[in-house]
Short mmCIF file of C-alpha atoms in Angstrom, two decimals:
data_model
loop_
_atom_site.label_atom_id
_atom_site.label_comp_id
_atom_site.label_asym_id
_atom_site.label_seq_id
_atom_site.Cartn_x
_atom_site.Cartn_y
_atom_site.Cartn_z
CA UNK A 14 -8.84 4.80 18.32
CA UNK A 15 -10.31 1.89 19.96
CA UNK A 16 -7.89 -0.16 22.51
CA UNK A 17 -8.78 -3.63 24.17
CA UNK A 18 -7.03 -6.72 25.92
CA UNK A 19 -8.55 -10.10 24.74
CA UNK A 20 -7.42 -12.46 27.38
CA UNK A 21 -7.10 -16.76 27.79
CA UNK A 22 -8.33 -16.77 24.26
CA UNK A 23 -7.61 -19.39 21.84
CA UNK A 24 -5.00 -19.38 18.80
CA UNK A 25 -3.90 -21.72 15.80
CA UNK A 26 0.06 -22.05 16.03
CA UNK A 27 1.85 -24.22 13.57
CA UNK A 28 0.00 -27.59 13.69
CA UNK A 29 -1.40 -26.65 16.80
CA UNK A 30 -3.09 -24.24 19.07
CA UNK A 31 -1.89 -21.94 21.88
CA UNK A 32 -4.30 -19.86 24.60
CA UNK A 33 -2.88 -16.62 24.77
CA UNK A 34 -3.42 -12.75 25.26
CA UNK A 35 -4.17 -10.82 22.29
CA UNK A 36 -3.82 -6.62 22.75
CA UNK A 37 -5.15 -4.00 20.04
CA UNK A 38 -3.95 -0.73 20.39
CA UNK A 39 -4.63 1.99 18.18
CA UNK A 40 -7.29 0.06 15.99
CA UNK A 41 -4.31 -2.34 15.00
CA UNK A 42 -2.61 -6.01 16.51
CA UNK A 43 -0.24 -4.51 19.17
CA UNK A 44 1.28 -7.80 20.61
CA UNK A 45 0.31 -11.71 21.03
CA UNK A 46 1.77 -13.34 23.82
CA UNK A 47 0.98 -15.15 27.33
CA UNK A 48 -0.03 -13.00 30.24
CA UNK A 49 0.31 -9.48 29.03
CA UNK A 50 -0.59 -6.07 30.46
CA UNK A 51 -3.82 -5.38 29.86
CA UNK A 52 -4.39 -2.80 27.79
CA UNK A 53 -7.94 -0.73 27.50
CA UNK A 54 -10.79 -3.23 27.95
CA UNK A 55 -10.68 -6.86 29.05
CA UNK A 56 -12.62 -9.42 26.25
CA UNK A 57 -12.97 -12.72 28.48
CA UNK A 58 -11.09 -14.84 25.70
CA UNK A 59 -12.10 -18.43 27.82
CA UNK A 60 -13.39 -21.43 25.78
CA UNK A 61 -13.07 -19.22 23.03
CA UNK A 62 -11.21 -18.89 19.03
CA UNK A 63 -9.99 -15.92 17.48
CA UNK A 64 -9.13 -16.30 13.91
CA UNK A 65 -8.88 -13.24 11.18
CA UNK A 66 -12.38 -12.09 9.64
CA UNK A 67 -13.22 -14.21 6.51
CA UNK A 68 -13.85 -12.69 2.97
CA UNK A 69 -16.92 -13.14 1.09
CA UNK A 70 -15.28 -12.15 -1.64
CA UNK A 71 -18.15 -12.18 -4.15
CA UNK A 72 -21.51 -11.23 -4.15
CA UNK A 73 -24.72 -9.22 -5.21
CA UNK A 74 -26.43 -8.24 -2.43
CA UNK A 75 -29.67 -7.08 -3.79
CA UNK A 76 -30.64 -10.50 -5.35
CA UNK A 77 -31.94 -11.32 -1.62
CA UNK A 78 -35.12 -10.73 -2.99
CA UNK A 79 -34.97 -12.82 -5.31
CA UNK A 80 -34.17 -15.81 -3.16
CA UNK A 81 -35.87 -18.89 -3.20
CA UNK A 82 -37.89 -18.44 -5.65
CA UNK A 83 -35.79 -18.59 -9.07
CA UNK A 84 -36.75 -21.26 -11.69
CA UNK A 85 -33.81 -24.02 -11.45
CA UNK A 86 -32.20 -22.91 -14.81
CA UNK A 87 -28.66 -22.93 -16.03
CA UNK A 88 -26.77 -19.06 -15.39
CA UNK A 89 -28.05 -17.53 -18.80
CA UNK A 90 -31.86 -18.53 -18.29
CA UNK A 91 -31.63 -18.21 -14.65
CA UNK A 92 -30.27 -14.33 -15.42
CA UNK A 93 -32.98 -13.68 -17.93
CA UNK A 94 -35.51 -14.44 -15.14
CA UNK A 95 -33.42 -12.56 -12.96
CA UNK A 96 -33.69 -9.41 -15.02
CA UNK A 97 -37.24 -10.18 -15.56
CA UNK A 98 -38.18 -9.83 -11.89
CA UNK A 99 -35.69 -8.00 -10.18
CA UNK A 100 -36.59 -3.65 -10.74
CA UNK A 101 -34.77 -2.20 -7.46
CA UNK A 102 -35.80 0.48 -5.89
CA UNK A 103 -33.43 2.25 -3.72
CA UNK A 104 -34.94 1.24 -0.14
CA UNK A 105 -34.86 -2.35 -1.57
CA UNK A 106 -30.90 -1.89 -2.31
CA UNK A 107 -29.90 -0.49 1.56
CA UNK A 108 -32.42 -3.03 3.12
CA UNK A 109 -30.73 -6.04 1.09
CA UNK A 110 -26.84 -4.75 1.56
CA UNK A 111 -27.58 -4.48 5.29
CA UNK A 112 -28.97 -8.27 5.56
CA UNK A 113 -25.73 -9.29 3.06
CA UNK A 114 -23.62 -7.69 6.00
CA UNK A 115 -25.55 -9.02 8.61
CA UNK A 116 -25.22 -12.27 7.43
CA UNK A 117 -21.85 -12.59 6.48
CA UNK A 118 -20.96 -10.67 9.26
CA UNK A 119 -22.87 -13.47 11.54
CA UNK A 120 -20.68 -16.28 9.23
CA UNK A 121 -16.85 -15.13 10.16
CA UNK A 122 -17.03 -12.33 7.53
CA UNK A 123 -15.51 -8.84 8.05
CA UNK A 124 -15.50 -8.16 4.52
CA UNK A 125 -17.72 -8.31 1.54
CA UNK A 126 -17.30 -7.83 -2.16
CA UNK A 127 -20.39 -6.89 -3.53
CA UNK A 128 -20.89 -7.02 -7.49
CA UNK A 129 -23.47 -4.02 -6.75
CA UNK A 130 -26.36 -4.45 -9.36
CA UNK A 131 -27.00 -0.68 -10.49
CA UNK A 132 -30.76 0.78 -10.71
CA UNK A 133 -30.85 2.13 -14.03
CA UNK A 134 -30.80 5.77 -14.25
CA UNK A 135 -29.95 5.89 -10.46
CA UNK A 136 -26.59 4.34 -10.67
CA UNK A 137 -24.67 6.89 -8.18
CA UNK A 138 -27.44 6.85 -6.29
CA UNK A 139 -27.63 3.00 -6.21
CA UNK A 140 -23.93 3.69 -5.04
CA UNK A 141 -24.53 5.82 -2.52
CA UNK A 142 -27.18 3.85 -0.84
CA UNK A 143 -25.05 0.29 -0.40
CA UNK A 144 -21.84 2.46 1.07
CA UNK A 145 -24.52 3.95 3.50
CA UNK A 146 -25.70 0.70 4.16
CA UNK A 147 -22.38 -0.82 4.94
CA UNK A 148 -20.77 2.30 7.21
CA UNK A 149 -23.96 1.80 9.18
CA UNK A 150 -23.32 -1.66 9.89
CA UNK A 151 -19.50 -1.56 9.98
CA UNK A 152 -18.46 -4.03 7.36
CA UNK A 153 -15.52 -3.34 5.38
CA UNK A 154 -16.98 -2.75 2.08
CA UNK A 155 -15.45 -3.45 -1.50
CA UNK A 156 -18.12 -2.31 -3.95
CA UNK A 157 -17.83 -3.09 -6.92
CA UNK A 158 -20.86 -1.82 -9.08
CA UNK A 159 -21.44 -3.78 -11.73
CA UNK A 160 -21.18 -2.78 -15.83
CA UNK A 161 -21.63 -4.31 -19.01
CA UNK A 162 -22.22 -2.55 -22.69
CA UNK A 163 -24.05 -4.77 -23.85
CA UNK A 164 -27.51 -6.43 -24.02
CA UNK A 165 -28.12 -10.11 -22.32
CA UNK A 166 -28.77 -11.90 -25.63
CA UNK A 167 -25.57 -10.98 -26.56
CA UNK A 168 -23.87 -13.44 -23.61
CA UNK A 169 -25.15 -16.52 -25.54
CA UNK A 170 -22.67 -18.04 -28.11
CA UNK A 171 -24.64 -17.40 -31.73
CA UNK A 172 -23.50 -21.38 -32.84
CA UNK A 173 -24.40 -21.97 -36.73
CA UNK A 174 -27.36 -18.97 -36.64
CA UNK A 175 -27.00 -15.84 -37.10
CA UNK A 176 -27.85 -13.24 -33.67
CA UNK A 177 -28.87 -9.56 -33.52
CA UNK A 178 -28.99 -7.47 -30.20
CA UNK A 179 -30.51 -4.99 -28.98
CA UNK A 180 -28.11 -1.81 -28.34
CA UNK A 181 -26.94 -1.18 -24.48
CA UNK A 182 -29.22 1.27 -23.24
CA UNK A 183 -25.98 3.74 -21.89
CA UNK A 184 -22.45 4.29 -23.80
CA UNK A 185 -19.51 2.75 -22.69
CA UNK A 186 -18.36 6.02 -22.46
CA UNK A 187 -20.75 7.11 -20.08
CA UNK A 188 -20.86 3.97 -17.63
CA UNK A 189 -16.98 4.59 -17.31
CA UNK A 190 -18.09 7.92 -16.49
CA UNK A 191 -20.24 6.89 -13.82
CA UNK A 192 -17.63 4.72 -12.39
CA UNK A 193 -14.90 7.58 -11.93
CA UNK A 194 -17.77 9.73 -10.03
CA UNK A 195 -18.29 7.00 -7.83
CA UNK A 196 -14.33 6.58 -6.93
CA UNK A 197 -14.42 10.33 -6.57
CA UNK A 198 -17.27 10.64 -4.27
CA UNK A 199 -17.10 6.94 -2.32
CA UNK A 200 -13.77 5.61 -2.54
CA UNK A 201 -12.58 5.73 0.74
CA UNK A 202 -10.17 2.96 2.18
CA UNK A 203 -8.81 3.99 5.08
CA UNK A 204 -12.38 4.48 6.26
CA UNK A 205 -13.43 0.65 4.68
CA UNK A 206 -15.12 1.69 2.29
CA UNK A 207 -13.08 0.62 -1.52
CA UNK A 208 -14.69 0.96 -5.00
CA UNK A 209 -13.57 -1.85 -7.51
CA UNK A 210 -13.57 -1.60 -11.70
CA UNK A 211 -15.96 -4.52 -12.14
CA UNK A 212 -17.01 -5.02 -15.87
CA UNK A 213 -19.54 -8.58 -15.94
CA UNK A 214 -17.83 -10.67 -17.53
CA UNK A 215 -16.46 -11.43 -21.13
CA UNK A 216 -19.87 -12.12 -22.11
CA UNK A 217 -21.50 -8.80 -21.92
CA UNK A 218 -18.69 -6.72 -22.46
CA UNK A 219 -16.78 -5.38 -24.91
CA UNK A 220 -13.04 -4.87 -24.90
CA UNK A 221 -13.34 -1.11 -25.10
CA UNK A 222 -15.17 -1.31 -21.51
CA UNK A 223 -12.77 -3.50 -20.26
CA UNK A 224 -9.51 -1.51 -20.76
CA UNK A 225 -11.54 1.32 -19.82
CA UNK A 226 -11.36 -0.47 -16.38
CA UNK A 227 -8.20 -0.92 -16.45
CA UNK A 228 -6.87 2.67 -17.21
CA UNK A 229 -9.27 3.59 -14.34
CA UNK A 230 -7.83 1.44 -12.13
CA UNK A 231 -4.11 2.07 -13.07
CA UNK A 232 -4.75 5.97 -12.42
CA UNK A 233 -6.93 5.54 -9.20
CA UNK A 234 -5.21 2.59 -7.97
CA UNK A 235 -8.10 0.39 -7.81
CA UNK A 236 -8.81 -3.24 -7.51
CA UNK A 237 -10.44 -5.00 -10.63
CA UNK A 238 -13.43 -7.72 -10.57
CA UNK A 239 -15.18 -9.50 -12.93
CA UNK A 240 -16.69 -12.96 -13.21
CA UNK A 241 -14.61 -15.51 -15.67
CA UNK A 242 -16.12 -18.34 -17.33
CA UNK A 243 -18.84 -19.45 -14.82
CA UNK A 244 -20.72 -21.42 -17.58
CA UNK A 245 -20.02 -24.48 -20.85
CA UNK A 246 -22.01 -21.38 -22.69
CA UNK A 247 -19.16 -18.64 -21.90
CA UNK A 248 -16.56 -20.97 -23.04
CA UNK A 249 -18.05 -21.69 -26.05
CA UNK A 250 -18.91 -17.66 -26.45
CA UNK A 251 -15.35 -16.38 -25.97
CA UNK A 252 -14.22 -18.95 -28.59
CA UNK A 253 -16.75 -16.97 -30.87
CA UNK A 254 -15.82 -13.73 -29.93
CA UNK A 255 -11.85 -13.61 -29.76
CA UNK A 256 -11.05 -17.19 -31.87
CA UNK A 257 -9.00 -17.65 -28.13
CA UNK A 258 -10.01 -18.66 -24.39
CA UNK A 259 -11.25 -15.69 -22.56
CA UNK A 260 -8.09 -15.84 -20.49
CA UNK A 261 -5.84 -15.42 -23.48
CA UNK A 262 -7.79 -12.61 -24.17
CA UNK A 263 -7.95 -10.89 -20.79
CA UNK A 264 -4.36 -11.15 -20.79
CA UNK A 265 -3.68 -9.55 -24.33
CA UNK A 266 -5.95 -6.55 -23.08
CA UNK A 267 -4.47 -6.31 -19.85
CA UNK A 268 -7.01 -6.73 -17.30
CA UNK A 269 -5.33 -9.35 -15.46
CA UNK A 270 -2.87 -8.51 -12.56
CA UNK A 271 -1.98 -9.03 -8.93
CA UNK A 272 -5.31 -6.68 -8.10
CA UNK A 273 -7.47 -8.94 -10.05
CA UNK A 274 -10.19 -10.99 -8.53
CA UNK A 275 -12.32 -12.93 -10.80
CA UNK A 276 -15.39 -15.26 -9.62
CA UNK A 277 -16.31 -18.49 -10.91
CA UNK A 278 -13.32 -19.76 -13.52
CA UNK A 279 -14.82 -23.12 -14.05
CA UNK A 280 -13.91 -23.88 -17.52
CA UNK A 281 -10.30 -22.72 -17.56
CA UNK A 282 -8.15 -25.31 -19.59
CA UNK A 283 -4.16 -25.81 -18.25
CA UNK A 284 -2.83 -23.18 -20.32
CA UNK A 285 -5.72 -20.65 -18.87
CA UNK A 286 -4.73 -21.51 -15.26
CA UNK A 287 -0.85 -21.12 -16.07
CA UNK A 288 -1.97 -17.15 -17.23
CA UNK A 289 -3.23 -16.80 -13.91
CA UNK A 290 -0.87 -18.02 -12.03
CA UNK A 291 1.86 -15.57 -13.93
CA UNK A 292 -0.15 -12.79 -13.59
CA UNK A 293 -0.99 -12.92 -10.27
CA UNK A 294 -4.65 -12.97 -10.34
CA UNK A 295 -6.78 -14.37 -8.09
CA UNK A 296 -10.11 -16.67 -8.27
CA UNK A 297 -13.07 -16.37 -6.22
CA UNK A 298 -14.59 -19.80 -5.87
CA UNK A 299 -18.24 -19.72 -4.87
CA UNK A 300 -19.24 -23.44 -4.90
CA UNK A 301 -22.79 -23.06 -4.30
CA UNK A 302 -23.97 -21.02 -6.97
CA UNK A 303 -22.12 -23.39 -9.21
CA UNK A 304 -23.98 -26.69 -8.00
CA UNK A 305 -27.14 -24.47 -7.69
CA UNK A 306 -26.79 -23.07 -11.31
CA UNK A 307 -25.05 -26.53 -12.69
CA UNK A 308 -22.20 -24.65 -14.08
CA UNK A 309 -19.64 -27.12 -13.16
CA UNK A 310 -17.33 -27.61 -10.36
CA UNK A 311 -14.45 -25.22 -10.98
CA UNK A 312 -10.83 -27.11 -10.77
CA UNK A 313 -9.39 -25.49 -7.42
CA UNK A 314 -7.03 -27.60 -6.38
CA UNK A 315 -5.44 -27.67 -9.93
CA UNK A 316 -5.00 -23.77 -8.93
CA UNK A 317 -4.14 -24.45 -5.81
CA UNK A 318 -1.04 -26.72 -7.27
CA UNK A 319 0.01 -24.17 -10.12
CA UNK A 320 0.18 -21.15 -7.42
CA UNK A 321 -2.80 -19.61 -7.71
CA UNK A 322 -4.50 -17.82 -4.89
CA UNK A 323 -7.91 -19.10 -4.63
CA UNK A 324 -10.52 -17.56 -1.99
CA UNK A 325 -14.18 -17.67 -0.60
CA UNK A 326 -17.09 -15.95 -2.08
CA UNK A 327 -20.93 -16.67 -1.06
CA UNK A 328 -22.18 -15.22 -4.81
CA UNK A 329 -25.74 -13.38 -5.09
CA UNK A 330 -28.67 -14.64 -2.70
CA UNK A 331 -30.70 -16.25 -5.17
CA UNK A 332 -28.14 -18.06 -6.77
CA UNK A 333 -27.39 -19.76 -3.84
CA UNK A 334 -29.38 -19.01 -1.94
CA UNK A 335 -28.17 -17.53 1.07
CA UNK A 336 -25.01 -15.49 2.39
CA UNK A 337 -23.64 -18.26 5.02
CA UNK A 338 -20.26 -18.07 4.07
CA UNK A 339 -19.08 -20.87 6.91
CA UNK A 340 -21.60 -23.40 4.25
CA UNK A 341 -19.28 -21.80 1.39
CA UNK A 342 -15.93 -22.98 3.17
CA UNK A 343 -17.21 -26.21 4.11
CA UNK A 344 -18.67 -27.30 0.26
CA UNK A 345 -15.64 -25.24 -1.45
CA UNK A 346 -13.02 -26.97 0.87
CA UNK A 347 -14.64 -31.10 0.31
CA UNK A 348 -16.36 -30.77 -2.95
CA UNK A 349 -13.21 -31.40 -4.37
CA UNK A 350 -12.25 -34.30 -3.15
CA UNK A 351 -14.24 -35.98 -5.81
CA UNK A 352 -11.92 -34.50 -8.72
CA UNK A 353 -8.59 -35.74 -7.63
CA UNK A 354 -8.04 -39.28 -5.79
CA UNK A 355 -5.09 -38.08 -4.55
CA UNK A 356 -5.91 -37.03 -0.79
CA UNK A 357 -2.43 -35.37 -0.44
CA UNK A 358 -3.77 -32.26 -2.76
CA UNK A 359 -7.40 -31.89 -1.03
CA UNK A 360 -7.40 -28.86 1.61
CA UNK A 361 -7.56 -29.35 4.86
CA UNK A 362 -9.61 -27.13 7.25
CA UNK A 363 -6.43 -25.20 8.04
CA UNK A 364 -5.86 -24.44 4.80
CA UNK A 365 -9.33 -23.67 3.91
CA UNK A 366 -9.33 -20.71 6.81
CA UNK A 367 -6.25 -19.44 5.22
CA UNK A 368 -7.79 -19.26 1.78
CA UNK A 369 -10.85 -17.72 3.46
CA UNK A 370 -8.91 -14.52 5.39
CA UNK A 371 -5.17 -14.38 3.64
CA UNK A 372 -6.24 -15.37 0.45
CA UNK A 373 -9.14 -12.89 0.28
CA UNK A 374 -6.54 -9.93 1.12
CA UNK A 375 -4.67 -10.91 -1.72
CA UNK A 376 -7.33 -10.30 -4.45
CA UNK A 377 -7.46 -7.12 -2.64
CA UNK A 378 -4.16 -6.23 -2.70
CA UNK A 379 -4.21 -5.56 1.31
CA UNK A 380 -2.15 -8.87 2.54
CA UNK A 381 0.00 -6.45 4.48
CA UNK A 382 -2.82 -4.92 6.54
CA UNK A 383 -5.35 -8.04 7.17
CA UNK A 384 -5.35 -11.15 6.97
CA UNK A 385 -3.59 -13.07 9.54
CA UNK A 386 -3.22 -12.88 13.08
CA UNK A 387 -0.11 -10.70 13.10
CA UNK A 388 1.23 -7.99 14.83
CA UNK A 389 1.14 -4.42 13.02
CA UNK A 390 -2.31 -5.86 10.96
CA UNK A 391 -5.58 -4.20 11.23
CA UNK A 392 -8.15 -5.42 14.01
CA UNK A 393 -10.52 -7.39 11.80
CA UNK A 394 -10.86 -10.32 14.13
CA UNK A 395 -13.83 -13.27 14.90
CA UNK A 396 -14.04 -14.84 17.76
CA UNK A 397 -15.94 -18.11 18.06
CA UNK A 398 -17.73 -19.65 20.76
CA UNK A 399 -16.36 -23.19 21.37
CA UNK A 400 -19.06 -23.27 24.23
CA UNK A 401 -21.70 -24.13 21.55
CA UNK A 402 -23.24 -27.05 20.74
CA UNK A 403 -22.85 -27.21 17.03
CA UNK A 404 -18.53 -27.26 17.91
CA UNK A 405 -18.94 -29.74 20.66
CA UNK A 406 -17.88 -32.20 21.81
CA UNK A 407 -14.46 -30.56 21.98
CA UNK A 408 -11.84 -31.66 19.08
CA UNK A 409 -9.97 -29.67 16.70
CA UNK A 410 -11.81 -26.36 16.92
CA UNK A 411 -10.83 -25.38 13.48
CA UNK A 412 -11.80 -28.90 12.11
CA UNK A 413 -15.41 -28.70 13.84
CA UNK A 414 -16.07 -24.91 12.65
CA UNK A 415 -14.87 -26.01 8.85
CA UNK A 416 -16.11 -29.26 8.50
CA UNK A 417 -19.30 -29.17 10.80
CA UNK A 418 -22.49 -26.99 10.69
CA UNK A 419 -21.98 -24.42 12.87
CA UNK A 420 -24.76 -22.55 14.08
CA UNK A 421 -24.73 -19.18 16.15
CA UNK A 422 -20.66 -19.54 16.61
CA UNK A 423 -20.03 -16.14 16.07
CA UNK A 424 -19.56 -14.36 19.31
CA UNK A 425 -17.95 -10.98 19.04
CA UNK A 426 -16.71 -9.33 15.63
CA UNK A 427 -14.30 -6.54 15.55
CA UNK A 428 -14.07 -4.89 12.05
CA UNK A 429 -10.42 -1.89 12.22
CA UNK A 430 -10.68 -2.40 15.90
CA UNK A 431 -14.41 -1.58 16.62
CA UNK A 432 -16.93 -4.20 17.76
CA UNK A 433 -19.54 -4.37 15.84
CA UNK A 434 -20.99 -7.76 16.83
CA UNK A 435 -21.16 -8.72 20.61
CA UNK A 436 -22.74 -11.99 22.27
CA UNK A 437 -24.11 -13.14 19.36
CA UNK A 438 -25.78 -10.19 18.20
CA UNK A 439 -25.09 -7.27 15.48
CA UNK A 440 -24.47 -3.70 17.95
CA UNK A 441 -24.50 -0.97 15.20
CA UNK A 442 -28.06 -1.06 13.77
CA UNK A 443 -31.20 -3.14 15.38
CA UNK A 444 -31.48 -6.83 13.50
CA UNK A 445 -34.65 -6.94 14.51
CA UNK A 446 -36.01 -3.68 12.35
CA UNK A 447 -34.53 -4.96 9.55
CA UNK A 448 -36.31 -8.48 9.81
CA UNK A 449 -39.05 -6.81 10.25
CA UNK A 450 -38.64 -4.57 7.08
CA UNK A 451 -37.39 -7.67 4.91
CA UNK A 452 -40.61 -9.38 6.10
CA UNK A 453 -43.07 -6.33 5.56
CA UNK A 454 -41.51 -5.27 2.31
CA UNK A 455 -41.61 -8.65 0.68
CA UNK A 456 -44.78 -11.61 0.37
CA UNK A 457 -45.26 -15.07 0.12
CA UNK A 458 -44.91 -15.70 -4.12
CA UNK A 459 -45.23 -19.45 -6.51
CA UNK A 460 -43.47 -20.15 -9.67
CA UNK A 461 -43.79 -17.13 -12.28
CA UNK A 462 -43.29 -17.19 -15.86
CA UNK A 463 -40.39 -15.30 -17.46
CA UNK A 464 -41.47 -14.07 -21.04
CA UNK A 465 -37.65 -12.91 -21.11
CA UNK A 466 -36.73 -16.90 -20.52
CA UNK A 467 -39.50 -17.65 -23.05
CA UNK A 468 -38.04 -15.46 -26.36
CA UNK A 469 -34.61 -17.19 -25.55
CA UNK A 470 -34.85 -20.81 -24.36
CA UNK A 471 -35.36 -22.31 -27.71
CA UNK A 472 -32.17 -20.96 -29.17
CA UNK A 473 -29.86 -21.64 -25.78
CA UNK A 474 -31.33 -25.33 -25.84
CA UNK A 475 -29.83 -25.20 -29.74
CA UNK A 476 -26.69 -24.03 -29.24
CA UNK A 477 -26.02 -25.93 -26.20
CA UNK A 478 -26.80 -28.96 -28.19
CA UNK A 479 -30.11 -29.52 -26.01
CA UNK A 480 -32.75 -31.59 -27.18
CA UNK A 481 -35.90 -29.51 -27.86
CA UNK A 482 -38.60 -31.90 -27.53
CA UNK A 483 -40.89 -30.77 -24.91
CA UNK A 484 -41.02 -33.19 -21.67
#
């Protein structure tokens, strides 16, 4: 148990802020107030904002190595590339979960979600590797490894033709197996390490995989993931597959609850968001891979106004391409303020920090432990340097670290009451072996051709309604 004093350090009160003393005792918020006892060591709070760690509540941490170099295609070309170029070897998977941490860590994140991409054949192992990865850093890790029983043709809609495709490669059966060995051997919370039920998506997935997740995570008590109509494609797919929206049909099946956190829901009609709102689930809004991927910009503060808990997530590193999850508040907070011309529903930087830490917990189903700067919570805390010159000169602290672009802010990160990141830099493993590796381990590449993208363009350019007359 780890206990420490932080001391003249800055807080957001009300409509205002408040310098104040902030003591952690026993790994948890012991008391806020003005000169207190100190208590363990003294953290020189001066100049300085502490605010609850930030979720990035949705990601795939080994498409780093993809980044930067994926053709600008729309989500099901850009994921046929994707598969095309992206075999994973297991030091590839622990060198890119440590950079995800390290980055998000470095952004006002003490948690990630990772949609873990599984090597085939070595999916426990795949497993095993990312939870090593994110103990050594110190991150509290959600993984949530990602399924689907079916192949990728199969998550374009078939329009007037007729589509055949290729069988999964493993049962439903077994990948559900897989995911109840990895809850027995990894799931860990109270040492931050969580494993989520995370089918794909609707697209590649069939309903018997789905409530498989669901009875797995009504006996284990897990969380549930999935991404939820990212793409005009998925719409028109679910339509196909279930004569309903998607929602309507994650709802009939039961996969949607209060411990539901799905990414993307851009093409959600009314109806759709009123399902969510009842059952409690939340969305993960991760503008960048949207805009990046032009799959539309997903109607937040529609959700925001029917009661729906919307977070934060960065999404994979090559569909955005990075894991700066400060960038994610910023263009997921004043994207929207293009969508509805009345100002009185657009979010405010205030509200955008509270959708970034509370609203990730929620998803998560841990609002009572983090979240908020609260006495009894856990000690996953950020404070921000208001010294640099990216925040200055000085006005609303929050306002400059949402609306700005902030640049080495971070100044000490405490993830359960343990520092992990002091002055600036990450303490638990050396950044500077790992840049190394990334750099060693990786080489300078131009535009490739996809022969995956090739077999399938012609009929997605169809069915999207897409002229085909070459440029």
């Amino acid at each position: 148990m780890v206990n420490f004093t932080i001391q003249n350090v800055l807080i957001a009160v009300s409509d205002d802020y408040a310098t104040v003393d902030v003591q952690i005792v026993d790994d948890k918020i012991a008391a806020i107030a003005t000169n207190l006892q100190v208590i363990g060591t003294v953290i020189d709070g001066k100049n300085k904002l502490l605010l609850p760690g930030f979720f990035n509540a949705h990601t795939h941490s080994s498409e780093m190595w993809q980044r930067g170099i994926m053709s600008i295609f729309p989500l099901e070309l850009w994921l046929a590339e994707l598969y095309d170029f992206a075999p994973l070897d297991p030091e590839q998977v622990y060198l890119s979960a440590l950079g995800t941490a390290v980055e998000t860590l470095l952004s006002g994140g003490t948690s990630v979600v990772d949609h873990l991409v599984l090597i085939p054949g070595l999916e426990l192992e795949t497993i095993a590797i990312a939870t090593r990865a994110y103990r050594e850093v110190g991150i509290r890790a959600f993984i949530a490894p990602l399924i689907q029983d079916e192949s990728l043709s199969a998550g374009i809609p078939s329009g007037e033709s007729t589509q055949t495709h290729e069988p999964y490669f493993r049962s439903t059966a077994a990948t559900l197996e897989i995911i109840e060995e990895a809850v027995r051997q990894f799931h860990r919370p109270d040492e931050g390490v969580n494993i989520l039920v995370a089918p794909t998506g609707i697209q590649l997935c069939t309903d018997a995989l789905f409530e498989g997740c669901t009875e797995l995570s009504d006996r284990y008590n897990l969380c549930r993931h999935s991404h939820l109509l990212e793409t005009k494609a998925q719409e028109k797919l679910a339509e196909e597959k279930y004569g309903c929206t998607a929602v309507e049909h994650l709802k009939r099946i039961g996969y949607l609850s209060n411990k539901t956190s799905l990414a993307h829901c851009v093409w959600l009609n009314d109806a759709d968001i009123a399902i969510l709102a009842e059952t409690q689930s939340t969305v993960v809004h991760n503008p960048l891979s949207n805009l990046r991927l032009g799959s539309g910009i997903a109607p937040i503060l529609k959700y925001r106004q029917a009661g729906v808990n919307v977070t934060f997530g960065c999404d994979g590193a090559s569909s955005n391409d990075s894991q700066d999850l400060l960038e994610a508040i910023k263009i997921g907070s004043i994207l929207h303020n293009i969508t509805d011309s009345d100002y009185q529903h657009w979010i405010t930087p205030r509200q955008a920090v509270e959708m970034a830490s509370l609203g990730g917990t929620k998803g998560l189903n841990i609002a009572e432990k983090l979240g908020s700067l609260t006495v009894g919570k856990q000690a996953d805390l950020v404070l921000y340097d208001l010294t640099n010159l990216s925040l200055l000169p000085r006005t609303d602290p929050i306002g400059l670290l949402v609306l700005g672009r902030p640049s080495n802010v971070v100044d000490s990160v405490w993830v359960n009451g343990k520092q992990i990141v002091a002055d600036g830099k990450v303490t638990t493993i050396n950044a500077d072996e790992l840049r190394q590796e990334l750099f060693n381990r990786s080489q300078w590449e131009t535009k490739r051709k996809s022969e995956a993208v090739a077999q399938i363009e012609l009929h997605y350019r169809t069915v999207m309604g897409l002229s085909n007359t070459k440029k």
